[in-house]
Short mmCIF file of C-alpha atoms in Angstrom, two decimals:
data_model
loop_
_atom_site.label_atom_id
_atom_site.label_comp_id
_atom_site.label_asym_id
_atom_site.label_seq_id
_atom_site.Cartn_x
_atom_site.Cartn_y
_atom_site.Cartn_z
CA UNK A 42 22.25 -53.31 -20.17
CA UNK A 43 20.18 -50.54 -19.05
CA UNK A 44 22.33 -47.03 -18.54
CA UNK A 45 22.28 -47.13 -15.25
CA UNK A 46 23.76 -50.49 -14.91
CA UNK A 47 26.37 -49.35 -18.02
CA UNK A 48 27.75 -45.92 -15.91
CA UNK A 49 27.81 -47.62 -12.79
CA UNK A 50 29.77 -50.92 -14.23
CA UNK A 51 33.64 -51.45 -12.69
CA UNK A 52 36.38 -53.53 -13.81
CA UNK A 53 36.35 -57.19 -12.56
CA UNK A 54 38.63 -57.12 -9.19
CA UNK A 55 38.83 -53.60 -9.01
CA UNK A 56 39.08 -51.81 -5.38
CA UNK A 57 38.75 -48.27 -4.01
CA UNK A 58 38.45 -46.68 -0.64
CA UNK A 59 38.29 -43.52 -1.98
CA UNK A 60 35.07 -41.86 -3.31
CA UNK A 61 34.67 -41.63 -6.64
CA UNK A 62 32.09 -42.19 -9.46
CA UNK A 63 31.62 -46.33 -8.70
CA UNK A 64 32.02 -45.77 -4.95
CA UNK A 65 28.25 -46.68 -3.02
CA UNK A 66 26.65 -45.91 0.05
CA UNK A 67 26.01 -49.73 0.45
CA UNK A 68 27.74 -53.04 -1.60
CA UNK A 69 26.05 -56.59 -1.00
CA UNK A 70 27.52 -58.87 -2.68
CA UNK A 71 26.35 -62.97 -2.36
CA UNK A 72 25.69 -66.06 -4.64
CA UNK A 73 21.97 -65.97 -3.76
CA UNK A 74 20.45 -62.57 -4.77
CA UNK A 75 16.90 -62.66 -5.34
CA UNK A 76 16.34 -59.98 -8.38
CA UNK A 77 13.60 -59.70 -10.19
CA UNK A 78 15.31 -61.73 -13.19
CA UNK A 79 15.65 -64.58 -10.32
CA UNK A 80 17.92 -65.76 -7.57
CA UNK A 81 21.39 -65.21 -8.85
CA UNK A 82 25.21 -64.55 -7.93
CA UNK A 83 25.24 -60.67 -8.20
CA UNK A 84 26.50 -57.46 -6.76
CA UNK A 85 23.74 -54.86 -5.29
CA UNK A 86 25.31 -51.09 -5.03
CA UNK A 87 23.22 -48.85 -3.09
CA UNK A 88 23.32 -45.05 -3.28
CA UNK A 89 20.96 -42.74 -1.27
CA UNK A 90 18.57 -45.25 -0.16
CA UNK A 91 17.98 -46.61 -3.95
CA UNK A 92 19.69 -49.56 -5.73
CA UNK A 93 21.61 -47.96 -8.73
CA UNK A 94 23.77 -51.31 -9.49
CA UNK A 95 23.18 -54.90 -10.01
CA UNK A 96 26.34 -56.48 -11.23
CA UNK A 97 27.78 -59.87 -11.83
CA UNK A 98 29.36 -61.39 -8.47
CA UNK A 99 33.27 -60.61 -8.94
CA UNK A 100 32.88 -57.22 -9.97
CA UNK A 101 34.66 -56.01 -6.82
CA UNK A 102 31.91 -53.02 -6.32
CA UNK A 103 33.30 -50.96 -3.98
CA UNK A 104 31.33 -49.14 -1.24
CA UNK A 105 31.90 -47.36 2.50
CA UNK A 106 29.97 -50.60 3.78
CA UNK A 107 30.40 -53.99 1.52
CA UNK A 108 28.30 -57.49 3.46
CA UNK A 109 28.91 -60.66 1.80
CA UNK A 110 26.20 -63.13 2.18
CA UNK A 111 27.03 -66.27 3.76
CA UNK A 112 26.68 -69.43 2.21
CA UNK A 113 23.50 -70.30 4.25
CA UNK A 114 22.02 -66.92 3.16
CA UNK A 115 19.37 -65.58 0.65
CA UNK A 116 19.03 -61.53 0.07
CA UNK A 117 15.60 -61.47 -0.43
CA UNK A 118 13.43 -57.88 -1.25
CA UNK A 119 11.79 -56.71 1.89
CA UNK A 120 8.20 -57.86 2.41
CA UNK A 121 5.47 -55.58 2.16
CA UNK A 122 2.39 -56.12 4.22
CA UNK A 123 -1.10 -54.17 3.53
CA UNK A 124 -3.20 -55.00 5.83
CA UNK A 125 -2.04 -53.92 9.56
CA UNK A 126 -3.90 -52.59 12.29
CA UNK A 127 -1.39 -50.40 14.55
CA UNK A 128 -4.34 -48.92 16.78
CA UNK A 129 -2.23 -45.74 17.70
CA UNK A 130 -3.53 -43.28 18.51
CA UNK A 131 -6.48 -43.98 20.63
CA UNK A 132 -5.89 -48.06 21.30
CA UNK A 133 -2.13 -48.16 22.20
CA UNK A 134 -2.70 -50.56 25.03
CA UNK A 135 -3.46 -52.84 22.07
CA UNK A 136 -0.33 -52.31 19.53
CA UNK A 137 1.42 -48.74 18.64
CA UNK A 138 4.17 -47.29 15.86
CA UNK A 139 7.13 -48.50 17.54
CA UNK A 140 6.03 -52.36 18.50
CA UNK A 141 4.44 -53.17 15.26
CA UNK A 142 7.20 -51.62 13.02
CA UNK A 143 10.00 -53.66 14.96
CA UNK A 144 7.93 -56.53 15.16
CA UNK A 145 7.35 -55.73 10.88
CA UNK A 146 11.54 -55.73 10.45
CA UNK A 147 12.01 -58.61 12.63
CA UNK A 148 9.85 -60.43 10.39
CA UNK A 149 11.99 -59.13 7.17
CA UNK A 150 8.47 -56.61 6.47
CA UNK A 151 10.24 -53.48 5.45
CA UNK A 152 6.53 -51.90 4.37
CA UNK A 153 3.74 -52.20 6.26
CA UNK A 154 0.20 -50.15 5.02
CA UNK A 155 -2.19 -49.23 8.06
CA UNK A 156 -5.58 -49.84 8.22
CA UNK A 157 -8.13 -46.83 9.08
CA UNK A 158 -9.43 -48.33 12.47
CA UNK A 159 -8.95 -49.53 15.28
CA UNK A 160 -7.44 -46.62 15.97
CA UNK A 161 -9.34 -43.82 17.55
CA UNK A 162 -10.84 -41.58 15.71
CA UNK A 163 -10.38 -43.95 12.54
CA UNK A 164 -8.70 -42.22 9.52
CA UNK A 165 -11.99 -41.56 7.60
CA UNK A 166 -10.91 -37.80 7.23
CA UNK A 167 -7.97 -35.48 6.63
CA UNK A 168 -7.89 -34.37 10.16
CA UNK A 169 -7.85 -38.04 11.61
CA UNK A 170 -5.17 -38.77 8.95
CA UNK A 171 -2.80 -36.00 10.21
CA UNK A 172 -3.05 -37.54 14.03
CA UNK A 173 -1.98 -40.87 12.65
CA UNK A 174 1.10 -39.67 11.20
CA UNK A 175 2.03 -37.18 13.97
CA UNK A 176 1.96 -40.64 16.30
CA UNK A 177 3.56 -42.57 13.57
CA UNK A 178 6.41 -40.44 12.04
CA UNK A 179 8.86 -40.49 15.68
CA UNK A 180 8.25 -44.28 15.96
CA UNK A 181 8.57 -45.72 12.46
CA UNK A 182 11.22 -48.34 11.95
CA UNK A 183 10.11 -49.32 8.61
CA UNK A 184 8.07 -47.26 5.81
CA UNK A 185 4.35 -46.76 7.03
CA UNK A 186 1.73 -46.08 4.79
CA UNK A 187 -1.86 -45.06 5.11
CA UNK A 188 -5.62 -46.65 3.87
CA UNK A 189 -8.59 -44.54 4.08
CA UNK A 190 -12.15 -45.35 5.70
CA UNK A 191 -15.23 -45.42 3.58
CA UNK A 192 -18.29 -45.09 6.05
CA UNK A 193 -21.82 -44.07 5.84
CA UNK A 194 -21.80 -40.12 5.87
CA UNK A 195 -17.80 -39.08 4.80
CA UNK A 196 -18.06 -39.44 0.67
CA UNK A 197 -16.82 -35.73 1.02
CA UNK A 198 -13.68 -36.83 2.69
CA UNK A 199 -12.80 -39.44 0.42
CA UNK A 200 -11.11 -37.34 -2.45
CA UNK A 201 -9.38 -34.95 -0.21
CA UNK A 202 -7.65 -38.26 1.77
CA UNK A 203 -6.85 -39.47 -1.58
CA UNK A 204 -5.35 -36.29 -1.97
CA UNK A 205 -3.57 -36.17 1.38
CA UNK A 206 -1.73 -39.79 -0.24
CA UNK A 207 -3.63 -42.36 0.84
CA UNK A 208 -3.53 -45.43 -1.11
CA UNK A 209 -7.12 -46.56 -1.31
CA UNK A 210 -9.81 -46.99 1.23
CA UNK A 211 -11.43 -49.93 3.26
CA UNK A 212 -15.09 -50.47 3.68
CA UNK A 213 -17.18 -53.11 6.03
CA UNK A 214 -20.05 -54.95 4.95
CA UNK A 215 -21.26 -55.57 8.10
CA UNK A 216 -20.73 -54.52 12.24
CA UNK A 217 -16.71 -53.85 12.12
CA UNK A 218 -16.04 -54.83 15.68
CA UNK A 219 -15.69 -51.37 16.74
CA UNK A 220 -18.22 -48.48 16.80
CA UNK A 221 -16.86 -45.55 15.21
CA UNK A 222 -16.10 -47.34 12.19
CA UNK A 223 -19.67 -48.35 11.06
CA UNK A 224 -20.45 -50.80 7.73
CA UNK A 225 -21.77 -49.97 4.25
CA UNK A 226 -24.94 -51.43 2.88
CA UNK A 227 -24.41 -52.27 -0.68
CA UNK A 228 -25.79 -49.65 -2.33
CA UNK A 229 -23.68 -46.96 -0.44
CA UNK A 230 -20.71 -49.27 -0.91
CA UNK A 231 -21.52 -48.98 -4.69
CA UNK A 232 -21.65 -44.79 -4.42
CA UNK A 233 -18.80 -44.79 -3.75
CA UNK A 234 -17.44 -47.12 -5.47
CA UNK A 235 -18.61 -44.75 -8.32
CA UNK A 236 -16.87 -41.55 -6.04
CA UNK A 237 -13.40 -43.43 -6.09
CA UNK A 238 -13.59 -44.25 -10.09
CA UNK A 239 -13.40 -40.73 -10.62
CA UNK A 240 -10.12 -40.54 -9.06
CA UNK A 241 -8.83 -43.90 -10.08
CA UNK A 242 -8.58 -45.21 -6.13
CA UNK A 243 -8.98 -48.87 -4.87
CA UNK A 244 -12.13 -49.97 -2.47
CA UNK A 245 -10.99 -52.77 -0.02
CA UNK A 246 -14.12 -54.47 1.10
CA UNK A 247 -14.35 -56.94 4.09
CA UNK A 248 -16.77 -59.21 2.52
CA UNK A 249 -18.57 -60.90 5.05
CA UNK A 250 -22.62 -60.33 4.60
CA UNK A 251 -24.80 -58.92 7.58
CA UNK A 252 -27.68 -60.37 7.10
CA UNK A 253 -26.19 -64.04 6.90
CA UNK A 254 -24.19 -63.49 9.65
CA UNK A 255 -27.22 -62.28 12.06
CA UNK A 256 -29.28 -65.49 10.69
CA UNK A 257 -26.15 -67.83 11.55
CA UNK A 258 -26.24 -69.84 14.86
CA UNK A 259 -24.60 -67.62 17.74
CA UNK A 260 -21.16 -68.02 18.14
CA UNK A 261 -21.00 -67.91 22.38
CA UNK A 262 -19.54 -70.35 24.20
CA UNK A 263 -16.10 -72.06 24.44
CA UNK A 264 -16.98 -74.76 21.45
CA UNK A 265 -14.41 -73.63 18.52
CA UNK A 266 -17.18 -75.33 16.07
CA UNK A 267 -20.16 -73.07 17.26
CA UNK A 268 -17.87 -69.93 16.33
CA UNK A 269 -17.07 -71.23 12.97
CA UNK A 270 -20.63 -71.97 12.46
CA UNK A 271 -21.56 -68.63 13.36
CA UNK A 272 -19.38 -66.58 10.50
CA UNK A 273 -20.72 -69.67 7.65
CA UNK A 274 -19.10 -69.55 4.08
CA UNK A 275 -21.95 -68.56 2.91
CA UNK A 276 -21.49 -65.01 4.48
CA UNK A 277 -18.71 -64.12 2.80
CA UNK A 278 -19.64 -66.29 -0.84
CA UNK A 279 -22.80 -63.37 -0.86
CA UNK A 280 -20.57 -60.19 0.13
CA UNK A 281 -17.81 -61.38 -2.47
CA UNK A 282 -20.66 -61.51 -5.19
CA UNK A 283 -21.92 -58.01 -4.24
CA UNK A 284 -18.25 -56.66 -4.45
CA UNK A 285 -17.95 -58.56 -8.01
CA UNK A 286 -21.49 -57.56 -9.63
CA UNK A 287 -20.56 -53.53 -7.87
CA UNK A 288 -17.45 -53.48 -9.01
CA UNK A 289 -18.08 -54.67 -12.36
CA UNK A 290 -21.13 -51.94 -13.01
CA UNK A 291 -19.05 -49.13 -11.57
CA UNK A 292 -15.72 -49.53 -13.36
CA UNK A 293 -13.75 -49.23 -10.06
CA UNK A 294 -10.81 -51.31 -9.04
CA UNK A 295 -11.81 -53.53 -6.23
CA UNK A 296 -9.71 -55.84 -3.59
CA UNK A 297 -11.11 -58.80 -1.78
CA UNK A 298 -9.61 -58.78 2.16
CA UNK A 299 -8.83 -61.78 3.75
CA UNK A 300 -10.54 -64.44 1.95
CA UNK A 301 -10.92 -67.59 4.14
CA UNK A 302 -14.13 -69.06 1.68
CA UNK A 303 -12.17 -71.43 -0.76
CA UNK A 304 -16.02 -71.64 -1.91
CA UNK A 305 -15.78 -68.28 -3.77
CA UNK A 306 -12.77 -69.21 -5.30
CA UNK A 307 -14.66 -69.74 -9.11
CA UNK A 308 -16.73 -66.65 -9.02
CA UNK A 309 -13.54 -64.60 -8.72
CA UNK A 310 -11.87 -66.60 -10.99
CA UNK A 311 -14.51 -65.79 -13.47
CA UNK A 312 -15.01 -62.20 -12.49
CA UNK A 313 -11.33 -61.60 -13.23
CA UNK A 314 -11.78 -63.55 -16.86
CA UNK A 315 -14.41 -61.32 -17.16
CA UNK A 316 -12.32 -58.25 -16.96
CA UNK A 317 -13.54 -56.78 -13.34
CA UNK A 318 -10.56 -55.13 -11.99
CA UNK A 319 -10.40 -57.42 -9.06
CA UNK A 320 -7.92 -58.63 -7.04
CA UNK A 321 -7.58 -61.08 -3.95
CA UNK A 322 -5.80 -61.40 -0.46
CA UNK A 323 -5.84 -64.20 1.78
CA UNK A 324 -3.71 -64.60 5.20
CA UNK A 325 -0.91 -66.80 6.96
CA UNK A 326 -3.04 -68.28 9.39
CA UNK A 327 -5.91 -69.70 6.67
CA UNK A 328 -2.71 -71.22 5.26
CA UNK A 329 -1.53 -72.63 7.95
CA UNK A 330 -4.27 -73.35 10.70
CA UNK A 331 -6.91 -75.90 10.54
CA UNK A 332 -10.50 -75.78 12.10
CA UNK A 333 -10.12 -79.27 12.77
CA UNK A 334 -6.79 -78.80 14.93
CA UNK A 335 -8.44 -75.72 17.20
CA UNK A 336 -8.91 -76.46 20.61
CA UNK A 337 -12.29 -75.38 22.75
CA UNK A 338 -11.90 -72.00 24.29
CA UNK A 339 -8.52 -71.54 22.63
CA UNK A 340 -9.75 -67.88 21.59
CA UNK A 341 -6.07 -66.78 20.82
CA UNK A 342 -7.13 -68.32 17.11
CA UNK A 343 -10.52 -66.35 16.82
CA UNK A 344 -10.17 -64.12 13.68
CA UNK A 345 -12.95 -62.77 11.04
CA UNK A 346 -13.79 -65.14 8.74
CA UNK A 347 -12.61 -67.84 10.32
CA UNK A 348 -9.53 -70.13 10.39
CA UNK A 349 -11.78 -73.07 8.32
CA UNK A 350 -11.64 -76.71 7.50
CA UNK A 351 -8.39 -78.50 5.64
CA UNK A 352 -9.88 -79.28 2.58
CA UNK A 353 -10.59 -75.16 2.47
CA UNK A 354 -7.18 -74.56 3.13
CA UNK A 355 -5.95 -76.82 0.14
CA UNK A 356 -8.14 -75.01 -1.89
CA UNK A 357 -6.70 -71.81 -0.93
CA UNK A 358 -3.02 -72.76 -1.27
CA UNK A 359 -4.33 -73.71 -4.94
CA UNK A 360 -6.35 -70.63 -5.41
CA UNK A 361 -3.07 -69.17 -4.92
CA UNK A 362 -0.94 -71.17 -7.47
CA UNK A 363 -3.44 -70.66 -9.73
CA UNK A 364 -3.18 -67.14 -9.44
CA UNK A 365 -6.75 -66.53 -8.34
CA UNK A 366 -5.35 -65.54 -5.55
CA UNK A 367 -3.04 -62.59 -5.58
CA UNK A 368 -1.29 -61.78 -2.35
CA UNK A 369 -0.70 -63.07 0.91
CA UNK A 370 -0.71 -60.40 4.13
CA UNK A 371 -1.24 -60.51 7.90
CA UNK A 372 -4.27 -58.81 8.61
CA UNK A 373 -2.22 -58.11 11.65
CA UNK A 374 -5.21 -57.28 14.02
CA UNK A 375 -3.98 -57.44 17.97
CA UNK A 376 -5.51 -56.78 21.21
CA UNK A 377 -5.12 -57.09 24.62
CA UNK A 378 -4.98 -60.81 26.22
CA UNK A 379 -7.81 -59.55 28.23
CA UNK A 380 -9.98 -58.92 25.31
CA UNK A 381 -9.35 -61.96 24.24
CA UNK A 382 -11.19 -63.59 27.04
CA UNK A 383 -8.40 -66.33 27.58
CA UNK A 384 -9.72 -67.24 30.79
CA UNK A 385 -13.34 -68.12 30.07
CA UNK A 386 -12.66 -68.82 26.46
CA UNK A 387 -15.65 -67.29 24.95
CA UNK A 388 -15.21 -67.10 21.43
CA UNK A 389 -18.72 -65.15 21.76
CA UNK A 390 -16.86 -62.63 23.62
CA UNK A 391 -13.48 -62.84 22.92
CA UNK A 392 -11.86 -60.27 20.28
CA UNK A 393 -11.50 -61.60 17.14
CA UNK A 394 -8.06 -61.14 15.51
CA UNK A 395 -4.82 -62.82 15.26
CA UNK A 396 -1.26 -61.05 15.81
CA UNK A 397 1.22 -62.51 12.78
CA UNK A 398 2.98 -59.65 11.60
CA UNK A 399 6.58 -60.73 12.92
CA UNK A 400 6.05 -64.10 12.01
CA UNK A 401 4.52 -64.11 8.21
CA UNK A 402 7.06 -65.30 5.79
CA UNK A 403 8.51 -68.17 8.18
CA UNK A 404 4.53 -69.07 8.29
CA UNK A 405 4.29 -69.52 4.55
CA UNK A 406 7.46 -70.35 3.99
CA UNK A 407 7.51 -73.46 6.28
CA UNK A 408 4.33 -74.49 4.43
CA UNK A 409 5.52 -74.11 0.97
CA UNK A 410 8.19 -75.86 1.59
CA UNK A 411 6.61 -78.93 2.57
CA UNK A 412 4.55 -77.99 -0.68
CA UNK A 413 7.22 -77.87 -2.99
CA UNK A 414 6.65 -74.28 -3.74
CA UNK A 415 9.93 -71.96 -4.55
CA UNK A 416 10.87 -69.01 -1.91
CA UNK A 417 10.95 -66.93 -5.37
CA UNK A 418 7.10 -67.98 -5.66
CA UNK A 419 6.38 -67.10 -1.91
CA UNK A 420 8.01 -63.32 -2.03
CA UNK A 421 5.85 -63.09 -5.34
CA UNK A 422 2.99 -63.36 -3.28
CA UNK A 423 4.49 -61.53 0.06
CA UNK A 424 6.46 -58.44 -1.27
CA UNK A 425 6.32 -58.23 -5.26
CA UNK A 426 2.25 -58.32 -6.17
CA UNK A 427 1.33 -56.49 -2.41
CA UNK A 428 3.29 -53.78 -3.51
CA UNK A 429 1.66 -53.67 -7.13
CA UNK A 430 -1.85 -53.82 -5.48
CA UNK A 431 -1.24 -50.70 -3.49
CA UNK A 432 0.92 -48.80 -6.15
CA UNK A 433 3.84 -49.35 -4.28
CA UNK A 434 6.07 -48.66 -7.45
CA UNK A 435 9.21 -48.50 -5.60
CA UNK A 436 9.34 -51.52 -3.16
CA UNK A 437 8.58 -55.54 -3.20
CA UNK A 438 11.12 -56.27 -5.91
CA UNK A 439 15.30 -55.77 -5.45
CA UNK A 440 15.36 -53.71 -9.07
CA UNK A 441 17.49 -50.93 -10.26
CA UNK A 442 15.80 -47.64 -9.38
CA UNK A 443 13.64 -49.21 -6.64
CA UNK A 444 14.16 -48.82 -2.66
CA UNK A 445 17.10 -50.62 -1.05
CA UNK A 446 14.53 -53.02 1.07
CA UNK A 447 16.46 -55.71 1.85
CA UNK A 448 15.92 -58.94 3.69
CA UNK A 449 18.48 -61.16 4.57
CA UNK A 450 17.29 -64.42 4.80
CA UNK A 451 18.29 -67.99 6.47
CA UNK A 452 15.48 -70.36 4.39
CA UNK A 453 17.34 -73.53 6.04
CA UNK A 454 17.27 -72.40 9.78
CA UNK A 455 14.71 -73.29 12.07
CA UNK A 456 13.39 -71.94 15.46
CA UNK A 457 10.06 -72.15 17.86
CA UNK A 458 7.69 -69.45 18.24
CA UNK A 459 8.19 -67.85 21.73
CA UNK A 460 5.10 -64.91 21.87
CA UNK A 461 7.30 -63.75 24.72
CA UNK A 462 10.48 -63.03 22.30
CA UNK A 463 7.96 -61.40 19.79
CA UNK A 464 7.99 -57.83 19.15
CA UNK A 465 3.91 -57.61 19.47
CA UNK A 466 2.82 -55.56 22.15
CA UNK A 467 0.45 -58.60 23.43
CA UNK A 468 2.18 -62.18 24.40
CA UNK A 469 -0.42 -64.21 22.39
CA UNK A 470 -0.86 -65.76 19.30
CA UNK A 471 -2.40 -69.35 17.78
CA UNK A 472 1.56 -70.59 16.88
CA UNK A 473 2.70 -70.05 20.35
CA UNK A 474 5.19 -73.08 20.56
CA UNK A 475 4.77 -73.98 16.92
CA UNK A 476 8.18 -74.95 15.14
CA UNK A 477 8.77 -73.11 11.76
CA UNK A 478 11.65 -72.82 9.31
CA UNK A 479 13.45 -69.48 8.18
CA UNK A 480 14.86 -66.52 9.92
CA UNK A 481 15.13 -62.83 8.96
CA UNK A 482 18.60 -62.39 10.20
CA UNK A 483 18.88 -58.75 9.48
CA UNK A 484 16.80 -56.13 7.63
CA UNK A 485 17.72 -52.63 5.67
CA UNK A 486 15.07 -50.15 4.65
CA UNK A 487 16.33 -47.93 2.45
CA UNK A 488 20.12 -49.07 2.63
CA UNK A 489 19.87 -48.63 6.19
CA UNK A 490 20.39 -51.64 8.77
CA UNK A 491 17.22 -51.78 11.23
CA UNK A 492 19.12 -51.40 15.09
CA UNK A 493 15.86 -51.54 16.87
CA UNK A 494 17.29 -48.47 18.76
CA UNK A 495 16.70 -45.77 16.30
CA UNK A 496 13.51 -45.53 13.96
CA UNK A 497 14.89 -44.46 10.35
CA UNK A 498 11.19 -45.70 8.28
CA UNK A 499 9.23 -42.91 6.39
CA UNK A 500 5.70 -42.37 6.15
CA UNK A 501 4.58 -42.74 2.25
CA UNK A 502 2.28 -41.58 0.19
CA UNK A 503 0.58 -43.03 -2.39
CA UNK A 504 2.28 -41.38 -5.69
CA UNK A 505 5.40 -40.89 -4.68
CA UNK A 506 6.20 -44.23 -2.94
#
């Protein structure tokens, strides 16, 4: 028993209402505790935001606020999700602090990490970084943290964001969709690459080649096959092997975004065998969506890569049990319905990102059920190894010492996705009407209940988090 556990331990039955030594802030108590030694009958005391007891159910932990689970009821760790694009400031229209955060704790996501654009200016300095969290810090109703930008031009800047607490910083190689975030060719990608091994950061690459992609058919027109033509496996099998063959000359630790090609599923494997510090994301709706089922013009499932064919997507869900995969995370990436050219259903035109942030773990969960894979499994993938990637030493786990992220967590309920009842600033999404199992039924960040009313979250930074 570790001390903690041993100073905080109370007699079996024993009550108290007054404060004392054993008295928490917070007392959950259920027979389906998901811990990091599994899903057991135990007793979580919270004090100041931190878990400082896990005890056998029956211990009668006493507290100013004790919930007992119900018996349909799982306390789960809160999810942390990586890859979100807020937009504020600069594309509020799109999504801001307050909507995603809500729409994160309605979805049991009790961290979320924000990418450096499509927000205007994108953080790829210290002074863009400061005007993210002066729009984020009076609207955040989970933890926010912060990536970098890696561009051509602001190597200078990268060490002083690192400073400043980012946790890594995300390149493009090619056209990002927006043009004050401009791509990396390989070489500068590999610079600095070489810049971050110095101070031990993380590059996060989108790994979709440029020159394949401007050699593949165009994508215009309303025919869902002519898109997916136009962003080929092969684009991203080529940028994947740069990132491998860079990574592994420089040393640096390296992280694959959003991998939809189940084709480069071998060379990763191998690069990892190998010893290049490499690790892998991939995202609900390549898990869930099929190319096969898309409708023409139905641009609300245009993303980059592309939702692909269902033999990729077994592959995938394999890659994942095999652990070639690492993570799962939204790649939350909204925009206005207009931009999404719903109307003329242009996936030439149309924006191309899909809004999932409120809706990830009943995604994957409703699939790996019907898979036979364990919710333990599933929140390995959606809280615990996310917040390992980005140093996160403190959340994605329900652990003595770490933060009092909690999830609770109906795996047997069942509901249908209404984009009108969805936190996400936009009404549209590709599961629109789709019927999924599991519901977050309420969410704590740091031992504190999320009212939707009052934003408690904290900005992080990478070190102390």
């Amino acid at each position: 028993m570790s001390n903690i556990e041993s100073t905080e331990a109370t007699t079996p039955g024993a009550q108290s209402t007054q404060s004392n030594a054993n008295d928490y802030d917070l007392v959950i108590r259920g027979a389906r505790i998901m811990t990091s030694a599994g899903t057991v009958a135990r007793e979580i005391g919270v004090r100041d935001g931190k878990v400082v007891a896990i005890e056998p159910l029956g211990n009668a932990l006493s507290a100013t606020e004790v919930i007992e689970l119900t018996d349909d009821e799982v306390l789960i760790p809160g999810l942390v999700d990586t890859h979100v694009h807020v937009n504020e400031p600069g594309r509020t229209e799109w999504e801001g602090f307050e909507s995603a955060t809500k729409a994160a704790a309605a979805g049991g996501v009790t961290t979320i990490v924000d990418m450096p654009l499509n927000s205007i200016p994108p953080t790829v300095n210290f002074e863009a970084l400061e005007l993210k969290q002066d729009a984020a810090r009076p609207k955040a109703f989970v933890d926010v943290g912060f990536w970098g930008g890696a561009i051509p031009g602001n190597k200078p800047d990268l060490r002083k964001l690192h400073d400043a607490g980012v946790f890594g910083f995300k390149c493009f190689l090619l056209h990002s969709g927006v043009e004050e975030f401009p791509y990396l060719e390989p070489d500068e990608m590999e610079e600095d690459m070489t810049e971050l091994v110095s101070f031990d950061s993380l590059m996060l690459v989108h790994a979709e080649d440029s020159r394949a992609i401007d050699r593949a058919p165009n994508a215009e027109g309303d025919q869902y096959g002519r898109f997916l033509a136009s962003r080929p496996r092969g684009a991203e099998n080529v940028a994947v092997a740069e990132v491998i063959e860079r990574a592994r000359w420089t040393g640096v630790r390296a992280h694959i975004l959003h991998l939809s090609s189940s084709d480069a599923l071998a060379m990763i494997a191998s690069a990892k065998r190998d010893g290049v510090k490499l690790t892998v994301e991939t995202c609900p709706h390549y898990l869930t969506l099929l190319a096969e089922e898309i409708p023409n013009g139905a641009t609300a499932f245009k993303c980059c890569p592309p939702i692909r064919e269902a033999s990729n997507r077994e592959l995938l869900w394999k890659g994942l049990e095999d652990g070639v995969i690492d993570s799962i995370v939204s790649d939350h990436s909204p925009s206005t319905v207009d931009l999404k050219d719903v109307e003329n259903g242009d996936f030439g035109v149309a924006w191309g990102g899909v809004a999932s942030l409120q809706l990830g773990l009943p995604l994957i969960w409703t699939e790996a059920k019907r898979r036979g894979i364990s919710l333990e499994r599933v929140l390995g993938w959606m809280a615990k190894r996310p917040a390992e990637i980005a140093g996160l030493h403190h959340k994605g786990e329900i652990a003595l010492g770490n933060d009092a992220d909690f999830t609770f967590f109906g795996p047997e309920d069942s509901f249908v996705v209404d984009v009108k009842r969805l936190h996400h600033k936009n009404p549209i999404s590709p599961y629109q009407g789709k019927a999924l199992a599991g519901t977050v039924r309420r969410t704590f960040v740091r031992g504190v209940e999320v009212d939707f009313k009052t934003p408690h979250g904290n900005l992080i930074r990478r070190g102390e988090a």
